[in-house]
XYZ file of C-alpha atoms in Angstrom:
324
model
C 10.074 26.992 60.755
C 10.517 30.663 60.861
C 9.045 31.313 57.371
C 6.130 28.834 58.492
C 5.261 31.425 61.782
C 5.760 34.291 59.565
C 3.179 32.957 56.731
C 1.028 32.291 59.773
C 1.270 35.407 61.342
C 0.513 36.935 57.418
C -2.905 34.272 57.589
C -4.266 35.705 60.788
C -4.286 38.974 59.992
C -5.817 38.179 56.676
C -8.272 36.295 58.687
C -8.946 39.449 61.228
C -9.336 42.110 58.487
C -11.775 39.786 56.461
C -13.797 38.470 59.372
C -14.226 42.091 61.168
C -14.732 43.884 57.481
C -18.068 45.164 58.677
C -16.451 47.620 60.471
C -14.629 49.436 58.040
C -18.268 49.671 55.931
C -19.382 51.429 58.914
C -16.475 53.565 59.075
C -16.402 54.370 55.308
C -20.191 54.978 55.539
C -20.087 57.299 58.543
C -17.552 59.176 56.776
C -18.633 59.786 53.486
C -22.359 61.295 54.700
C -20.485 64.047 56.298
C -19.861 65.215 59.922
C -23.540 67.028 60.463
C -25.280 63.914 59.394
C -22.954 61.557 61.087
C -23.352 63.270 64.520
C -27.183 62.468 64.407
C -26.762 59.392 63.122
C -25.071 58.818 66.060
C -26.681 60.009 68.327
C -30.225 58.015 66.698
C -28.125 55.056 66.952
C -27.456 55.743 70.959
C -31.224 56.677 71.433
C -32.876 53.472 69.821
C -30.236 51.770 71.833
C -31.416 53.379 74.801
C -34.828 52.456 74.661
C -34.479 49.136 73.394
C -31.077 47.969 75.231
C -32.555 44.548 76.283
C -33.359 43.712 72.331
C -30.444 45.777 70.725
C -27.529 45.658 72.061
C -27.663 40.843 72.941
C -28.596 40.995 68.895
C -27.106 43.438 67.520
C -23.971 44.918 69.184
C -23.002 41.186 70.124
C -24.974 38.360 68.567
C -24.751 39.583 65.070
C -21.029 40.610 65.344
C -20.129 37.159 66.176
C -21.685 35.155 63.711
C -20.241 37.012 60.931
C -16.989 36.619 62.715
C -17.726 32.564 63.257
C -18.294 31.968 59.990
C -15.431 33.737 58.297
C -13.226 31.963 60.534
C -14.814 28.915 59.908
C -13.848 29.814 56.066
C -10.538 30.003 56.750
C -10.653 26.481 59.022
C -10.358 28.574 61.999
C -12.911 27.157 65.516
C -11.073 28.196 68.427
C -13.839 30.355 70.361
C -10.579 32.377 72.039
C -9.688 33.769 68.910
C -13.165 34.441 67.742
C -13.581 36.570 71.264
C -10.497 38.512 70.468
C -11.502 39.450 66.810
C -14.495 40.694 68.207
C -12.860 42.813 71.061
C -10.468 44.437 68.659
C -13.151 44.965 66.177
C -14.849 46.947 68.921
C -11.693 48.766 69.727
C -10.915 49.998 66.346
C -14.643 50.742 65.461
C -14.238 52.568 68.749
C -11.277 54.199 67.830
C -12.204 55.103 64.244
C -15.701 56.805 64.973
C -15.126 59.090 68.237
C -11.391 59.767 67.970
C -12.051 61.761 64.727
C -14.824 63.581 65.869
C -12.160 64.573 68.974
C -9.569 66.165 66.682
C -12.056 67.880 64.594
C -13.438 69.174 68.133
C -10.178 70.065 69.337
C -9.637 72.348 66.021
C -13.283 73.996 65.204
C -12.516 75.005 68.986
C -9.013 76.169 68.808
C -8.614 77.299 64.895
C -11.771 78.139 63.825
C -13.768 79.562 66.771
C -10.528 80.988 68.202
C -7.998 81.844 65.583
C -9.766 82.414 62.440
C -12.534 85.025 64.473
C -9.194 86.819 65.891
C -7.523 86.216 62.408
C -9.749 87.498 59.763
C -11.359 90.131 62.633
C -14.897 89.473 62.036
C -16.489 90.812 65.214
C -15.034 94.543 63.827
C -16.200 94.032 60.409
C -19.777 92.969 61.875
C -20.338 96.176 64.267
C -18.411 98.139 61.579
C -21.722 97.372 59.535
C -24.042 97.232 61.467
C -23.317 100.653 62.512
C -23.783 102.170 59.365
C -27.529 101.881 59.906
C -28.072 102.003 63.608
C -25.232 103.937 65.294
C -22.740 103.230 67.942
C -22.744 99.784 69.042
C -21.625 97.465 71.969
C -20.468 94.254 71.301
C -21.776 92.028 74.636
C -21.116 88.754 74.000
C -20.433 86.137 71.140
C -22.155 82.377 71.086
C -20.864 79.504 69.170
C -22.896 77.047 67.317
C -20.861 73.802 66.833
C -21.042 71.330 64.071
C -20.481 68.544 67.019
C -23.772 70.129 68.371
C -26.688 67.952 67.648
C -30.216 70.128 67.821
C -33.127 67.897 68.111
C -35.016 67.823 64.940
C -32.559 69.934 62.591
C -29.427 67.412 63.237
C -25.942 69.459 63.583
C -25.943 72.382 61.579
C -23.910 72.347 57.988
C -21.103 75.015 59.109
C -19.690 76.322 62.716
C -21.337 79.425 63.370
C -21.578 82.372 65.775
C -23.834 84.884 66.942
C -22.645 87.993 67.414
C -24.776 90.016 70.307
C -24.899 93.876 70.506
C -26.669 96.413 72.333
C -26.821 99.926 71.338
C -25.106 102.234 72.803
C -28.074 104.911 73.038
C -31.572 103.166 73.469
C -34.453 104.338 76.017
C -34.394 101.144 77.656
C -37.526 101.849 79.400
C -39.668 101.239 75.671
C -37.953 97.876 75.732
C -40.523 95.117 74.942
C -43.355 97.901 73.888
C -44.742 97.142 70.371
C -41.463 94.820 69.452
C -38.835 97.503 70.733
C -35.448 96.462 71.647
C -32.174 97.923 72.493
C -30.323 94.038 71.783
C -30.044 91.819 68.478
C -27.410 89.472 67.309
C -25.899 88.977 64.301
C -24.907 85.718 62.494
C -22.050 84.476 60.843
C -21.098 80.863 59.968
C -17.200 79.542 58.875
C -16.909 78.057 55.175
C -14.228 77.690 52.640
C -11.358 78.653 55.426
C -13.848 82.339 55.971
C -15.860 83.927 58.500
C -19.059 84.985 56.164
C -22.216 87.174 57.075
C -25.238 87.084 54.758
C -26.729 90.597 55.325
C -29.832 89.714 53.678
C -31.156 86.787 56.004
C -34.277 87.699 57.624
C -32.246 87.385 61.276
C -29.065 89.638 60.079
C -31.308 91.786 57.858
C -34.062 92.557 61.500
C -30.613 92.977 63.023
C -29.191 95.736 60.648
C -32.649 97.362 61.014
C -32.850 97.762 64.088
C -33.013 101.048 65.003
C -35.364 102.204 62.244
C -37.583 99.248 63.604
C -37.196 100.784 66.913
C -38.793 104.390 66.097
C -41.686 102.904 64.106
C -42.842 100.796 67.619
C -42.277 104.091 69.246
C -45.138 105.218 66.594
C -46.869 102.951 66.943
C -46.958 102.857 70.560
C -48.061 106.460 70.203
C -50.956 105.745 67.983
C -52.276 102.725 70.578
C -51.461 104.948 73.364
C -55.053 106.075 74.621
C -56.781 109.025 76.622
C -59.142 108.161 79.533
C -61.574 110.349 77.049
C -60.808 107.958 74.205
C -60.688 105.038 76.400
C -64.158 106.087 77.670
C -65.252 106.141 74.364
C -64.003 102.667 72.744
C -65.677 101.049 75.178
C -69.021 102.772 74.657
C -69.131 101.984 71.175
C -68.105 98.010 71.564
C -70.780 97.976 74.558
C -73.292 98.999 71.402
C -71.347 96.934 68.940
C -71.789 94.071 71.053
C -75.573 94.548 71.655
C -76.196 95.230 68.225
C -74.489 92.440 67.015
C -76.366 89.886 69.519
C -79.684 91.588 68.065
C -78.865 91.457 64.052
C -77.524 88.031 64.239
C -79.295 86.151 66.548
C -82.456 88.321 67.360
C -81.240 87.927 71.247
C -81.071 91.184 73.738
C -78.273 91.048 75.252
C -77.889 91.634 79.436
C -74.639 93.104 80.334
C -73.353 91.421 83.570
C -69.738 92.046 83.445
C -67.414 93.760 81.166
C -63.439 93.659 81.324
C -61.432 96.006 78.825
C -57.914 94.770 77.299
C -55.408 97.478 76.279
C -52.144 96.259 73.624
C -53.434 93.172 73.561
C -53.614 90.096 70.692
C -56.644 90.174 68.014
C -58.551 86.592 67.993
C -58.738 86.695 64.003
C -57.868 83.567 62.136
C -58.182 85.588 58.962
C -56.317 88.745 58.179
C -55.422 89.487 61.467
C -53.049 92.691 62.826
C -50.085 92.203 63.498
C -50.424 95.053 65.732
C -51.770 95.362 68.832
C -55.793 95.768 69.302
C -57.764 97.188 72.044
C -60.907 94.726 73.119
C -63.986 95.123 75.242
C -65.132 91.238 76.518
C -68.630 91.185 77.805
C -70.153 88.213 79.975
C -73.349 87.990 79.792
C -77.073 86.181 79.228
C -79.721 86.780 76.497
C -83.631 87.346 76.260
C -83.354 87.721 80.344
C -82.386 84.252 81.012
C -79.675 83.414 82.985
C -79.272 80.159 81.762
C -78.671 81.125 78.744
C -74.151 82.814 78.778
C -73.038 84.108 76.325
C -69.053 85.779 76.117
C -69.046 88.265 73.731
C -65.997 90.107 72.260
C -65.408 93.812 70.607
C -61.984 94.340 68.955
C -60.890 97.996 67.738
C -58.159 98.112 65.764
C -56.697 101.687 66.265
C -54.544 101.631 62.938
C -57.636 100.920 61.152
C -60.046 102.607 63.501
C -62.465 99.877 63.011
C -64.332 97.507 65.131
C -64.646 93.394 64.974
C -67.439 91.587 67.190
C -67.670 87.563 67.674
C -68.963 85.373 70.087
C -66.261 83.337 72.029
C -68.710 81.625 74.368
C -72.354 80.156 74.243
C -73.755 78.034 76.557
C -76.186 74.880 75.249
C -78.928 76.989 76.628
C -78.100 79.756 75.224
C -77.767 78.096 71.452
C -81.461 76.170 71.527
């Protein structure tokens, strides 16, 4: 009798691992794509369900689950719907248990080894302002962000290593230029965790602007100099884009052009689609009407580029009127 219970005990759990064996393909599938991947798959999995709980989750989190299980019972001349229930519970359980409680530890140590230990280990907060001194002076350190592998950024899934960004100020910086021409007294530096090390790849277009960022500093405080303008010169940019404007209007569309309002723009944006500066322009907008009829607007912009001391004129407005 005893040996009887025992090879029945042996036949139901033969029966459980065979008839909930779809979850250990999930489990070996989640696995083997790695953590960044499996964190999005995730969480696409928990979105679709979202939106489409009513279909999903009757079909597939239940329906689905229980035929297989039915029928696997069934091959094993097992019907009683109690023990099909159960099956499915556990299944649930340990699919439960195998997906999240993973992700938990590995949360538990990118958060307590490698964000905490290893930075305080292999010192890589001194060995970042230790360089980036070399090129920009005395440093502050302000804070340090962490970019986890748990973190799932829309579009670009969790990111392949743990990282952090390490933020600094300098220690002498006219903080009154901030903002002026791309000026700044504040960057951040980047490092992400792989093979058991804190690494920084100087040459990245973040660490490298980073590095750089005092000598990037004194050429916007050139630059600034060279767009900085007299009232004399002032005066005169916008005399010349009044005549660039009414010359223009005249050579390409045989209109005279009646001045109505004019507003100049200092530092401001270039409206080139081709070759356009990446520095900032002066520009002279004129509203106006042509061939003394007010029907006919027409918005007409000068740009002056003061690093190439040259002028660009385009229409950004015409009325219907205006284009007959």
């Amino acid at each position: 009798m005893e040996e009887k219970n025992i090879k029945s005990k042996k036949y139901y759990r033969i029966a459980f691992l065979v008839s909930t064996s779809y979850i250990w393909f999930l489990i070996l599938a989640a696995y083997s794509i790695g953590i960044p991947r499996y964190i999005e798959l995730l969480g696409g999995i928990f979105l679709i369900t979202a939106f489409t709980f009513y279909f999903s989750v009757p079909i597939f989190y239940i329906a689905l689950p229980l035929v297989y299980i039915r029928v696997v019972l069934a091959c094993f001349r097992i019907y009683t719907t109690e023990r099909m229930l159960a099956y499915y519970v556990l299944s649930c359980i340990v699919l439960g248990i195998a997906l999240f409680v993973p992700l938990a530890m590995y949360h538990f140590y990118e958060e307590n080894y490698i964000f905490a230990k290893q930075v305080q280990e292999q010192r890589i907060e001194e060995k970042v302002k230790h360089e980036v001194e070399k090129t920009n002076g005395p440093i502050k350190i302000t804070y340090v962000t962490k970019e986890s592998r748990m973190q799932a950024n829309e579009g670009t899934g969790s990111p392949e290593y743990s990282k952090i960004n390490i933020h600094f100020e300098l220690a002498s910086c006219d903080a009154q230029n901030e903002g002026k021409s791309g000026f700044s007294c504040k960057s951040s530096v980047e490092a992400y965790y792989k093979d058991k090390k804190w690494l920084v790849d100087y040459n990245s277009e973040e660490n490298t602007r980073a590095l750089n960022l005092s000598k990037d500093n004194q050429h916007a405080v050139e630059l600034e100099k060279q767009l900085a303008l007299t009232p004399e010169e002032e005066m005169n940019i916008r005399n010349i884009s009044e005549l660039k404007a009414i010359q223009y209007m005249k050579n390409e569309y045989n209109f005279d052009l009646t001045i109505v309002e004019k507003a100049f723009d200092k530092h401001t944006s270039s409206y080139k689609k081709e070759n356009r500066p990446s520095n900032a322009i002066h520009a002279l907008t004129i509203e106006g009407y042509v061939n003394t009829d007010a029907q006919k607007n027409v918005t007409v912009r000068v740009e002056y580029n003061p690093i190439t001391m040259k002028y660009w004129t385009h229409i950004t407005e015409m009325s219907d009127e205006a284009k007959k």
